[in-house]
Amino acid sequence: MNFQAPEGTKDITPEQVVLWNRLETAARETFARFGYEEVRTPIFEYTALFHKSSGETTDIVEKEMFTFGDPEDKKGTYSLRPELTPGTIRALIEGGLFAKKNFWKVWYLGPAFRKERPQKGRYRQFTQIGVEAAGSPDPLVDAETMVLFAEILKAVGVTAWELRVNSIGCKECRPVYREALKNHIRPLLPTLDENCNRRFERNVFRILDCKVDADKLKDAPKAIDHLCQACKDHMAVVEASLKACEVPYRIDSRIVRGLDYYTRTVYEFSSSALGSQNALAGGGRYDTLVGSMGGPDVGSVGFAAGVERILLAMGGEAVPPAPDFFAVAAGDVSRSDVFKIVVDLRRKGLSGDLDFEARSVKAQMRSANKTGARYALFIGPEEVQKGVIKLKDMKDGTEKAVFHEEAVNILRGGKK
Ligand code: AMP
């Protein structure tokens, strides 16, 4: 019987890991430069956490969570996390971190799970990398998260991206906008699909997300035209900061983000290098989330990006780094002696391998070639006895026997 991976999951092969690590290293380095610290939280949480934070009426919570456990249990069921923000904020609050300092800039990387219909770029297990800057209402922080993600894209060579930004207001101006939107959409309801009709009462902003009836909604009132003065001022600083940092963006009134907790700034990065699933990252400000989860009443902002989508946008050849050497056991040398030399070299920081199948010298040379090693090391009984290694430069074919110490120098520096 042949087993298959569960629908909507992807294996990461050693070749893909090379690209993955390039992204992860670039991201870690960028986060550090921007002053973000790493956090790691469980991959499942009590289901109630997601109901409270992501929102009852969002697709993610309504239909896409993998939930398990005993519903009769006092604390309720568990759900695999469909996103990492709720767990991260919970961890900051539960760990009492806000008592230590009132502004936390953290980042995370880890799997998320959504029961979606799988397609290219859309999986049931995928990986999110993201940040939460929790504890400041400053619009400069909104801009910082966007600049930060643009820097990560630059570091991994993704150039075909677009940033769309919007402001959806705050608890003062959002209700006014909600009414204006409802009044505009109400007469259109009979012409809109079932999903939009359902959203009308539950979460009217999400109708703007609708792909099917997008045309019918093109004249819908815009949140950005209904902002209170404080929200307008906030947005003006965000825009000015993006311009000052030369991060290109455009205002798009259709960005509402699917989750309930957003206030003011919302944004999405997308890539024209991807197909229909072209969103690279989504984020925004959520000024009420921390307070509503039992933490201090502080504003936060963050984004989550899809690692698999960034990898697709990076494309390109993933070439694993070539090892420094491949050791060839020549003649009737003891393979244990060769093994010991290889381990010694590895302990000195060099990378390389030997043949584990006791094959002929010719076959071992083929392996040396395949690995792309810079040097082949010939070790026969004579070399062992004299304490030397015969180095063959795989680029120019020259050979030379040297003592171990000299071999280490050559392998380290690539000099002959
Ligand atoms: P969201 O919070 O839904 O906007 O997700 C943030 C980012 O995660 C998106 O911009 C995508 O890059 C990525 N993402 C979301 N859902 C999936 C999925 N099912 N498969 C792969 N990536 C996803």
mmCIF file of N, CA, C and O and ligand atoms in Angstrom, residues 114 116 121-123 126 128 257 279-282 304-306 309, ligand 1:
data_model
loop_
_atom_site.group_PDB
_atom_site.id
_atom_site.type_symbol
_atom_site.label_atom_id
_atom_site.label_comp_id
_atom_site.label_asym_id
_atom_site.label_seq_id
_atom_site.Cartn_x
_atom_site.Cartn_y
_atom_site.Cartn_z
ATOM 1 N N ARG A 114 -5.817 25.431 8.201
ATOM 2 C CA ARG A 114 -7.170 25.862 7.829
ATOM 3 C C ARG A 114 -7.786 24.811 6.919
ATOM 4 O O ARG A 114 -7.140 24.355 5.976
ATOM 5 N N GLU A 116 -9.315 24.376 4.187
ATOM 6 C CA GLU A 116 -9.692 25.073 2.949
ATOM 7 C C GLU A 116 -9.726 24.083 1.800
ATOM 8 O O GLU A 116 -9.209 22.974 1.903
ATOM 9 N N GLY A 121 -0.779 27.267 -3.803
ATOM 10 C CA GLY A 121 -0.623 28.401 -2.898
ATOM 11 C C GLY A 121 -1.632 28.429 -1.762
ATOM 12 O O GLY A 121 -1.614 29.327 -0.943
ATOM 13 N N ARG A 122 -2.565 27.441 -1.766
ATOM 14 C CA ARG A 122 -3.527 27.410 -0.663
ATOM 15 C C ARG A 122 -3.543 26.004 -0.081
ATOM 16 O O ARG A 122 -3.932 25.052 -0.751
ATOM 17 N N TYR A 123 -3.102 25.884 1.144
ATOM 18 C CA TYR A 123 -2.932 24.572 1.756
ATOM 19 C C TYR A 123 -3.714 24.501 3.059
ATOM 20 O O TYR A 123 -4.169 25.506 3.590
ATOM 21 N N PHE A 126 -0.023 25.281 6.378
ATOM 22 C CA PHE A 126 0.923 26.196 5.748
ATOM 23 C C PHE A 126 1.707 26.878 6.859
ATOM 24 O O PHE A 126 1.481 26.590 8.038
ATOM 25 N N GLN A 128 3.164 30.358 8.648
ATOM 26 C CA GLN A 128 3.090 31.818 8.718
ATOM 27 C C GLN A 128 4.322 32.372 9.410
ATOM 28 O O GLN A 128 4.816 31.817 10.396
ATOM 29 N N ARG A 257 -9.700 43.146 5.323
ATOM 30 C CA ARG A 257 -9.155 42.057 6.117
ATOM 31 C C ARG A 257 -10.279 41.225 6.711
ATOM 32 O O ARG A 257 -11.306 41.737 7.110
ATOM 33 N N ALA A 279 -1.882 36.683 -2.423
ATOM 34 C CA ALA A 279 -1.577 37.455 -1.207
ATOM 35 C C ALA A 279 -0.322 36.899 -0.537
ATOM 36 O O ALA A 279 -0.235 35.710 -0.243
ATOM 37 N N LEU A 280 0.643 37.769 -0.341
ATOM 38 C CA LEU A 280 1.873 37.350 0.343
ATOM 39 C C LEU A 280 1.737 37.547 1.844
ATOM 40 O O LEU A 280 2.217 36.746 2.634
ATOM 41 N N ALA A 281 1.121 38.655 2.219
ATOM 42 C CA ALA A 281 1.009 38.975 3.642
ATOM 43 C C ALA A 281 -0.168 39.901 3.865
ATOM 44 O O ALA A 281 -0.547 40.674 2.985
ATOM 45 N N GLY A 282 -0.743 39.794 5.038
ATOM 46 C CA GLY A 282 -1.823 40.701 5.404
ATOM 47 C C GLY A 282 -1.593 41.172 6.821
ATOM 48 O O GLY A 282 -1.057 40.437 7.644
ATOM 49 N N ALA A 304 0.903 38.926 9.070
ATOM 50 C CA ALA A 304 1.244 37.518 8.911
ATOM 51 C C ALA A 304 1.464 37.280 7.433
ATOM 52 O O ALA A 304 0.676 37.733 6.597
ATOM 53 N N ALA A 305 2.549 36.595 7.127
ATOM 54 C CA ALA A 305 2.859 36.311 5.728
ATOM 55 C C ALA A 305 2.904 34.803 5.540
ATOM 56 O O ALA A 305 3.199 34.054 6.473
ATOM 57 N N GLY A 306 2.602 34.362 4.331
ATOM 58 C CA GLY A 306 2.636 32.928 4.029
ATOM 59 C C GLY A 306 4.009 32.547 3.492
ATOM 60 O O GLY A 306 4.420 33.010 2.427
ATOM 61 N N ARG A 309 4.035 30.903 0.035
ATOM 62 C CA ARG A 309 3.794 31.856 -1.065
ATOM 63 C C ARG A 309 5.052 32.672 -1.351
ATOM 64 O O ARG A 309 5.351 32.967 -2.498
HETATM 65 P P1 AMP B 1 -4.532 35.944 6.269
HETATM 66 O O1 AMP B 1 -4.470 36.302 7.705
HETATM 67 O O2 AMP B 1 -5.623 34.980 5.932
HETATM 68 O O3 AMP B 1 -4.505 37.126 5.367
HETATM 69 O O4 AMP B 1 -3.177 35.156 5.997
HETATM 70 C C1 AMP B 1 -1.931 35.814 5.976
HETATM 71 C C2 AMP B 1 -1.078 35.217 4.878
HETATM 72 O O5 AMP B 1 -0.945 33.804 5.086
HETATM 73 C C3 AMP B 1 -1.681 35.343 3.492
HETATM 74 O O6 AMP B 1 -1.331 36.576 2.917
HETATM 75 C C4 AMP B 1 -1.047 34.179 2.762
HETATM 76 O O7 AMP B 1 0.250 34.521 2.309
HETATM 77 C C5 AMP B 1 -0.917 33.130 3.840
HETATM 78 N N1 AMP B 1 -2.029 32.146 3.791
HETATM 79 C C6 AMP B 1 -3.272 32.289 4.294
HETATM 80 N N2 AMP B 1 -3.988 31.168 4.098
HETATM 81 C C7 AMP B 1 -3.188 30.297 3.452
HETATM 82 C C8 AMP B 1 -3.331 28.954 2.973
HETATM 83 N N3 AMP B 1 -4.458 28.266 3.150
HETATM 84 N N4 AMP B 1 -2.275 28.369 2.360
HETATM 85 C C9 AMP B 1 -1.109 29.037 2.189
HETATM 86 N N5 AMP B 1 -0.907 30.301 2.625
HETATM 87 C C10 AMP B 1 -1.931 30.921 3.253
#
